[in-house]
mmCIF file of C-alpha atoms in Angstrom:
data_model
loop_
_atom_site.group_PDB
_atom_site.id
_atom_site.type_symbol
_atom_site.label_atom_id
_atom_site.label_comp_id
_atom_site.label_asym_id
_atom_site.label_seq_id
_atom_site.Cartn_x
_atom_site.Cartn_y
_atom_site.Cartn_z
ATOM 1 C CA UNK A 1 -11.200 -11.379 -25.837
ATOM 2 C CA UNK A 2 -14.065 -11.688 -28.270
ATOM 3 C CA UNK A 3 -15.806 -8.616 -29.753
ATOM 4 C CA UNK A 4 -18.902 -9.188 -27.603
ATOM 5 C CA UNK A 5 -17.088 -9.011 -24.271
ATOM 6 C CA UNK A 6 -16.875 -5.870 -22.156
ATOM 7 C CA UNK A 7 -13.794 -3.679 -22.382
ATOM 8 C CA UNK A 8 -11.209 -4.323 -19.645
ATOM 9 C CA UNK A 9 -12.184 -1.165 -17.833
ATOM 10 C CA UNK A 10 -15.782 -2.322 -17.378
ATOM 11 C CA UNK A 11 -15.083 -5.876 -16.350
ATOM 12 C CA UNK A 12 -15.038 -7.096 -12.758
ATOM 13 C CA UNK A 13 -11.792 -7.512 -10.829
ATOM 14 C CA UNK A 14 -12.492 -11.241 -10.662
ATOM 15 C CA UNK A 15 -12.739 -11.551 -14.469
ATOM 16 C CA UNK A 16 -9.629 -9.397 -14.981
ATOM 17 C CA UNK A 17 -7.723 -11.363 -12.414
ATOM 18 C CA UNK A 18 -8.616 -14.640 -14.147
ATOM 19 C CA UNK A 19 -7.335 -13.238 -17.476
ATOM 20 C CA UNK A 20 -4.210 -11.984 -15.721
ATOM 21 C CA UNK A 21 -3.523 -15.502 -14.423
ATOM 22 C CA UNK A 22 -3.384 -16.531 -18.091
ATOM 23 C CA UNK A 23 -0.941 -13.693 -18.960
ATOM 24 C CA UNK A 24 -3.262 -10.967 -20.302
ATOM 25 C CA UNK A 25 -1.486 -7.635 -20.598
ATOM 26 C CA UNK A 26 -4.828 -5.872 -21.029
ATOM 27 C CA UNK A 27 -6.132 -7.278 -17.767
ATOM 28 C CA UNK A 28 -2.891 -6.311 -15.998
ATOM 29 C CA UNK A 29 -3.171 -2.730 -17.364
ATOM 30 C CA UNK A 30 -6.825 -2.486 -16.286
ATOM 31 C CA UNK A 31 -6.025 -3.637 -12.743
ATOM 32 C CA UNK A 32 -3.178 -1.161 -12.567
ATOM 33 C CA UNK A 33 -5.473 1.662 -13.757
ATOM 34 C CA UNK A 34 -8.159 0.662 -11.271
ATOM 35 C CA UNK A 35 -5.967 0.062 -8.163
ATOM 36 C CA UNK A 36 -2.668 1.872 -8.822
ATOM 37 C CA UNK A 37 -3.655 4.981 -6.844
ATOM 38 C CA UNK A 38 -4.908 2.928 -3.897
ATOM 39 C CA UNK A 39 -1.607 1.034 -3.765
ATOM 40 C CA UNK A 40 0.343 4.295 -4.068
ATOM 41 C CA UNK A 41 -1.619 5.964 -1.252
ATOM 42 C CA UNK A 42 -1.333 2.870 0.937
ATOM 43 C CA UNK A 43 2.435 2.833 0.391
ATOM 44 C CA UNK A 44 2.782 6.524 1.211
ATOM 45 C CA UNK A 45 0.866 6.018 4.458
ATOM 46 C CA UNK A 46 3.089 3.105 5.325
ATOM 47 C CA UNK A 47 6.485 4.690 4.465
ATOM 48 C CA UNK A 48 5.701 8.472 4.652
ATOM 49 C CA UNK A 49 7.755 9.263 1.585
ATOM 50 C CA UNK A 50 6.309 10.020 -1.877
ATOM 51 C CA UNK A 51 9.342 8.787 -3.795
ATOM 52 C CA UNK A 52 9.475 5.493 -1.886
ATOM 53 C CA UNK A 53 5.694 5.064 -2.355
ATOM 54 C CA UNK A 54 6.205 5.399 -6.087
ATOM 55 C CA UNK A 55 8.938 2.789 -5.992
ATOM 56 C CA UNK A 56 6.720 0.453 -3.930
ATOM 57 C CA UNK A 57 3.808 0.821 -6.360
ATOM 58 C CA UNK A 58 6.060 -0.104 -9.288
ATOM 59 C CA UNK A 59 7.584 -3.028 -7.403
ATOM 60 C CA UNK A 60 4.136 -4.326 -6.405
ATOM 61 C CA UNK A 61 2.781 -4.376 -9.938
ATOM 62 C CA UNK A 62 6.058 -5.695 -11.365
ATOM 63 C CA UNK A 63 5.933 -8.554 -8.878
ATOM 64 C CA UNK A 64 2.318 -9.277 -9.861
ATOM 65 C CA UNK A 65 3.187 -9.308 -13.558
ATOM 66 C CA UNK A 66 6.197 -11.536 -12.914
ATOM 67 C CA UNK A 67 4.012 -13.966 -11.064
ATOM 68 C CA UNK A 68 1.439 -13.950 -13.814
ATOM 69 C CA UNK A 69 4.060 -14.687 -16.454
ATOM 70 C CA UNK A 70 5.322 -17.605 -14.323
ATOM 71 C CA UNK A 71 1.801 -18.896 -13.723
ATOM 72 C CA UNK A 72 2.020 -18.257 -9.961
ATOM 73 C CA UNK A 73 -0.984 -15.986 -9.438
ATOM 74 C CA UNK A 74 -3.587 -17.629 -7.216
ATOM 75 C CA UNK A 75 -7.296 -17.470 -7.933
ATOM 76 C CA UNK A 76 -9.049 -14.345 -6.596
ATOM 77 C CA UNK A 77 -11.342 -15.366 -3.727
ATOM 78 C CA UNK A 78 -13.354 -12.141 -3.550
ATOM 79 C CA UNK A 79 -14.855 -9.647 -6.054
ATOM 80 C CA UNK A 80 -12.153 -7.026 -5.439
ATOM 81 C CA UNK A 81 -8.386 -7.394 -5.990
ATOM 82 C CA UNK A 82 -7.529 -4.430 -3.792
ATOM 83 C CA UNK A 83 -6.871 -6.236 -0.532
ATOM 84 C CA UNK A 84 -4.611 -8.766 -2.254
ATOM 85 C CA UNK A 85 -2.666 -5.947 -3.957
ATOM 86 C CA UNK A 86 -2.306 -4.018 -0.637
ATOM 87 C CA UNK A 87 -1.000 -7.186 1.022
ATOM 88 C CA UNK A 88 1.627 -7.441 -1.712
ATOM 89 C CA UNK A 89 2.403 -3.730 -1.318
ATOM 90 C CA UNK A 90 2.920 -4.251 2.393
ATOM 91 C CA UNK A 91 5.733 -6.691 1.647
ATOM 92 C CA UNK A 92 7.248 -4.292 -0.860
ATOM 93 C CA UNK A 93 7.080 -1.503 1.723
ATOM 94 C CA UNK A 94 9.101 -3.584 4.134
ATOM 95 C CA UNK A 95 11.652 -4.282 1.463
ATOM 96 C CA UNK A 96 11.856 -0.578 0.509
ATOM 97 C CA UNK A 97 12.277 0.565 4.098
ATOM 98 C CA UNK A 98 15.070 -1.953 4.665
ATOM 99 C CA UNK A 99 16.768 -0.750 1.449
ATOM 100 C CA UNK A 100 16.293 2.893 2.430
ATOM 101 C CA UNK A 101 17.829 2.243 5.869
ATOM 102 C CA UNK A 102 20.801 0.495 4.315
ATOM 103 C CA UNK A 103 21.330 3.380 1.879
ATOM 104 C CA UNK A 104 21.066 5.976 4.655
ATOM 105 C CA UNK A 105 23.669 4.127 6.733
ATOM 106 C CA UNK A 106 26.010 4.015 3.683
ATOM 107 C CA UNK A 107 25.494 7.762 2.978
ATOM 108 C CA UNK A 108 26.346 8.638 6.562
ATOM 109 C CA UNK A 109 29.708 6.958 6.108
ATOM 110 C CA UNK A 110 30.579 9.033 3.064
ATOM 111 C CA UNK A 111 32.502 12.289 3.175
ATOM 112 C CA UNK A 112 30.073 15.152 3.928
ATOM 113 C CA UNK A 113 30.548 16.913 0.638
ATOM 114 C CA UNK A 114 29.538 13.868 -1.368
ATOM 115 C CA UNK A 115 26.032 13.670 0.028
ATOM 116 C CA UNK A 116 25.168 17.304 0.563
ATOM 117 C CA UNK A 117 22.102 18.267 -1.418
ATOM 118 C CA UNK A 118 20.288 21.454 -2.241
ATOM 119 C CA UNK A 119 16.775 21.032 -0.854
ATOM 120 C CA UNK A 120 15.688 24.528 -1.843
ATOM 121 C CA UNK A 121 13.716 23.260 -4.867
ATOM 122 C CA UNK A 122 11.647 20.691 -2.960
ATOM 123 C CA UNK A 123 7.955 21.422 -2.917
ATOM 124 C CA UNK A 124 6.805 22.680 0.438
ATOM 125 C CA UNK A 125 3.501 20.767 0.191
ATOM 126 C CA UNK A 126 5.336 17.492 -0.221
ATOM 127 C CA UNK A 127 7.594 18.128 2.722
ATOM 128 C CA UNK A 128 4.631 19.086 4.915
ATOM 129 C CA UNK A 129 2.619 15.988 3.853
ATOM 130 C CA UNK A 130 5.517 13.676 4.529
ATOM 131 C CA UNK A 131 6.086 15.303 7.966
ATOM 132 C CA UNK A 132 2.386 15.011 8.780
ATOM 133 C CA UNK A 133 2.311 11.407 7.621
ATOM 134 C CA UNK A 134 5.312 10.533 9.761
ATOM 135 C CA UNK A 135 3.480 11.990 12.728
ATOM 136 C CA UNK A 136 0.343 9.978 11.932
ATOM 137 C CA UNK A 137 2.494 6.905 11.240
ATOM 138 C CA UNK A 138 4.077 7.207 14.637
ATOM 139 C CA UNK A 139 0.635 6.918 16.267
ATOM 140 C CA UNK A 140 -0.488 4.081 14.080
ATOM 141 C CA UNK A 141 2.810 2.196 14.688
ATOM 142 C CA UNK A 142 1.915 2.082 18.411
ATOM 143 C CA UNK A 143 -0.949 -0.244 17.558
ATOM 144 C CA UNK A 144 -0.437 -4.025 17.563
ATOM 145 C CA UNK A 145 0.349 -5.385 14.098
ATOM 146 C CA UNK A 146 -3.107 -6.832 13.521
ATOM 147 C CA UNK A 147 -4.775 -3.547 14.346
ATOM 148 C CA UNK A 148 -2.363 -1.637 12.107
ATOM 149 C CA UNK A 149 -3.141 -3.931 9.208
ATOM 150 C CA UNK A 150 -6.895 -3.424 9.366
ATOM 151 C CA UNK A 151 -6.545 0.399 9.814
ATOM 152 C CA UNK A 152 -4.423 0.551 6.676
ATOM 153 C CA UNK A 153 -6.645 -1.678 4.614
ATOM 154 C CA UNK A 154 -10.194 -0.677 5.740
ATOM 155 C CA UNK A 155 -9.999 2.913 6.905
ATOM 156 C CA UNK A 156 -7.171 4.164 4.698
ATOM 157 C CA UNK A 157 -7.635 2.072 1.545
ATOM 158 C CA UNK A 158 -11.356 1.314 1.418
ATOM 159 C CA UNK A 159 -11.194 -2.454 1.447
ATOM 160 C CA UNK A 160 -14.333 -4.247 2.564
ATOM 161 C CA UNK A 161 -14.338 -6.093 5.858
ATOM 162 C CA UNK A 162 -14.614 -9.436 4.025
ATOM 163 C CA UNK A 163 -11.801 -8.664 1.572
ATOM 164 C CA UNK A 164 -9.602 -7.598 4.419
ATOM 165 C CA UNK A 165 -10.402 -10.737 6.376
ATOM 166 C CA UNK A 166 -9.591 -12.966 3.361
ATOM 167 C CA UNK A 167 -6.347 -11.138 2.642
ATOM 168 C CA UNK A 168 -5.229 -11.405 6.283
ATOM 169 C CA UNK A 169 -6.526 -14.962 6.739
ATOM 170 C CA UNK A 170 -8.755 -14.077 9.727
ATOM 171 C CA UNK A 171 -12.535 -14.097 10.348
ATOM 172 C CA UNK A 172 -14.575 -10.955 9.604
ATOM 173 C CA UNK A 173 -15.375 -10.678 13.305
ATOM 174 C CA UNK A 174 -11.657 -10.395 14.068
ATOM 175 C CA UNK A 175 -11.330 -7.508 11.567
ATOM 176 C CA UNK A 176 -14.267 -5.741 13.247
ATOM 177 C CA UNK A 177 -12.943 -6.190 16.773
ATOM 178 C CA UNK A 178 -9.455 -5.020 15.690
ATOM 179 C CA UNK A 179 -10.958 -1.871 14.146
ATOM 180 C CA UNK A 180 -12.918 -1.171 17.304
ATOM 181 C CA UNK A 181 -9.850 -1.586 19.513
ATOM 182 C CA UNK A 182 -7.780 0.587 17.105
ATOM 183 C CA UNK A 183 -10.354 3.310 17.170
ATOM 184 C CA UNK A 184 -10.427 3.303 20.939
ATOM 185 C CA UNK A 185 -6.623 3.399 21.288
ATOM 186 C CA UNK A 186 -6.169 6.099 18.623
ATOM 187 C CA UNK A 187 -9.031 8.160 19.999
ATOM 188 C CA UNK A 188 -7.157 8.560 23.295
ATOM 189 C CA UNK A 189 -3.839 9.555 21.709
ATOM 190 C CA UNK A 190 -4.613 11.090 18.297
ATOM 191 C CA UNK A 191 -5.062 14.721 17.597
ATOM 192 C CA UNK A 192 -8.191 15.742 15.680
ATOM 193 C CA UNK A 193 -6.260 16.033 12.429
ATOM 194 C CA UNK A 194 -5.060 12.446 12.830
ATOM 195 C CA UNK A 195 -8.520 11.191 13.527
ATOM 196 C CA UNK A 196 -9.657 12.922 10.369
ATOM 197 C CA UNK A 197 -7.029 11.063 8.378
ATOM 198 C CA UNK A 198 -8.065 7.769 9.913
ATOM 199 C CA UNK A 199 -11.816 8.266 9.402
#
């Protein structure tokens, strides 16, 4: 980067993404700084576990960096990279849940004393937020997959309609109609606190 160019933090996602495609560590760091929290929050809402959300965030950005080093990052079609990153995070969430389920099944087969844990030191706020998120997740999981995807990307993660459409490979009108149908379905079943979360 020449001295006259903007610092990574002030450059557009599109410019940073193009540099990332050529292996720029600065561009990668700037994208992580800009979108890391969004990926983390998206992952938490998908898996309802803070620790797993952290693992998913790391896996998402490691996968992105690996692709960049191998020259396998596609050109960014929109101005924001968020929807693309959330799509990647969705795949990592699925991997994490499968791994968590396999581990849980293994632990259940172990002698009881080997997997007893003292939960007294866990933070009450984290427990409550995970319980609340599981409840919300249960409602959202009743939606068809297409409606779930747009709820997670538009309402929860702040992606634009166009970015979401591009990431999902559907027209913008489809995103809008899925959101409308999701709002109708959730409005009938969701408690006020859930609707607040989805707003």
